[in-house]
């Protein structure tokens, strides 16, 4: 608890104006952070300041505003490089989010390489964003999707992973932290095993980047994807990290401005990395806001955030386990960030509505991970997901609101 004791959650909360809101006359308890976190004033101000003082298109103008915007935009890429410990700045590609990052790899890396008989290996705990792009590319190429099963606790069956990984496997794509179960997967072990037979690995880091320190070089990940809006940055922006050697070999994903060196009707030469993958005017404010978010998160420290959130998770797990008729879905030994649960007598959507009446925001549904719901035989779950600004007292409010819901439906 030593880290947690030094952790100044009150001053962190002061940076998030929306947390002062009341919902239905009750103080907001925001526990829908897995869907999207809230933004600190530092991020809001960076975007406001850009539009008020520096805004113009980037990489296109000699005038002062364009140069100022370009500098802020390029600085953001440097910040993101540091955030994930990439070897170089041009390994950071800005996309619209995790979803686009994975689609980019599916279409630009996998599609040209796959043929009938090849396999893509994913797991049963993937978000739809890490299932459907592979189904599409399999339809396009005749390759097959293979799925690593999960245990009742919500852990990957690693012996099955070892059996399914073969010379037919052309890519492994695995979620770092499951958005529906909270399981932290042994991605380093997976990467090492895949590399031992020359297979590259994409890691879906959408739920990991906000919660645990990520070092793509230590992991030796070939691709790593995450979204701005889950790391306290704006919506509509995200990152694809890719190893330089792989990105260099990949054809552009989209054509347009900024991704070319020269264009004529006889042919076009493509720009260097990272611009080759960033066609068109980018999400300038989004990228600059993401840079401010990364600064903010690093100032607090992901180690401290992880320790604080781990404390919340343990406290919430113990509290929720005491509630009769509540079943936690996903009890992996290594968990982070969230708790999914169901109640015997109440549908998750009713739980969500009842909790909202108490000011508590959670997500109820299939969390864009329908195969997991099917695996556990539930139509949906209720999910409380944590962020750096949540408190132990908010967990008490959550538990009381659940008890009240059970009584109402009894
Ligand atoms: N999960 C949730 O409530 P985008 O939408 O591109 O920013 O992120 C997609 C995505 C990919 N992988 C994982 C593990 C995710 O959790 C998400 C987004 C949100 O769980 C919205 S469905």
mmCIF file of N, CA, C and O in Angstrom, residues 30 56 115 175 297:
data_model
loop_
_atom_site.group_PDB
_atom_site.id
_atom_site.type_symbol
_atom_site.label_atom_id
_atom_site.label_comp_id
_atom_site.label_asym_id
_atom_site.label_seq_id
_atom_site.Cartn_x
_atom_site.Cartn_y
_atom_site.Cartn_z
ATOM 1 N N UNK A 30 -17.978 7.788 -11.382
ATOM 2 C CA UNK A 30 -17.757 7.377 -12.777
ATOM 3 C C UNK A 30 -16.915 6.103 -12.815
ATOM 4 O O UNK A 30 -15.701 6.129 -12.576
ATOM 5 N N UNK A 56 -3.365 25.552 -37.420
ATOM 6 C CA UNK A 56 -3.381 25.556 -38.899
ATOM 7 C C UNK A 56 -3.113 24.113 -39.313
ATOM 8 O O UNK A 56 -2.833 23.263 -38.447
ATOM 9 N N UNK A 115 -2.352 -16.710 -47.602
ATOM 10 C CA UNK A 115 -3.000 -17.511 -48.654
ATOM 11 C C UNK A 115 -3.726 -18.679 -48.004
ATOM 12 O O UNK A 115 -3.607 -18.902 -46.801
ATOM 13 N N UNK A 175 -5.088 -9.785 -26.969
ATOM 14 C CA UNK A 175 -5.384 -8.627 -26.128
ATOM 15 C C UNK A 175 -4.468 -8.650 -24.903
ATOM 16 O O UNK A 175 -4.229 -9.701 -24.310
ATOM 17 N N UNK A 297 -0.312 11.635 -17.752
ATOM 18 C CA UNK A 297 -0.225 10.275 -17.203
ATOM 19 C C UNK A 297 1.195 10.013 -16.693
ATOM 20 O O UNK A 297 1.395 9.444 -15.618
#
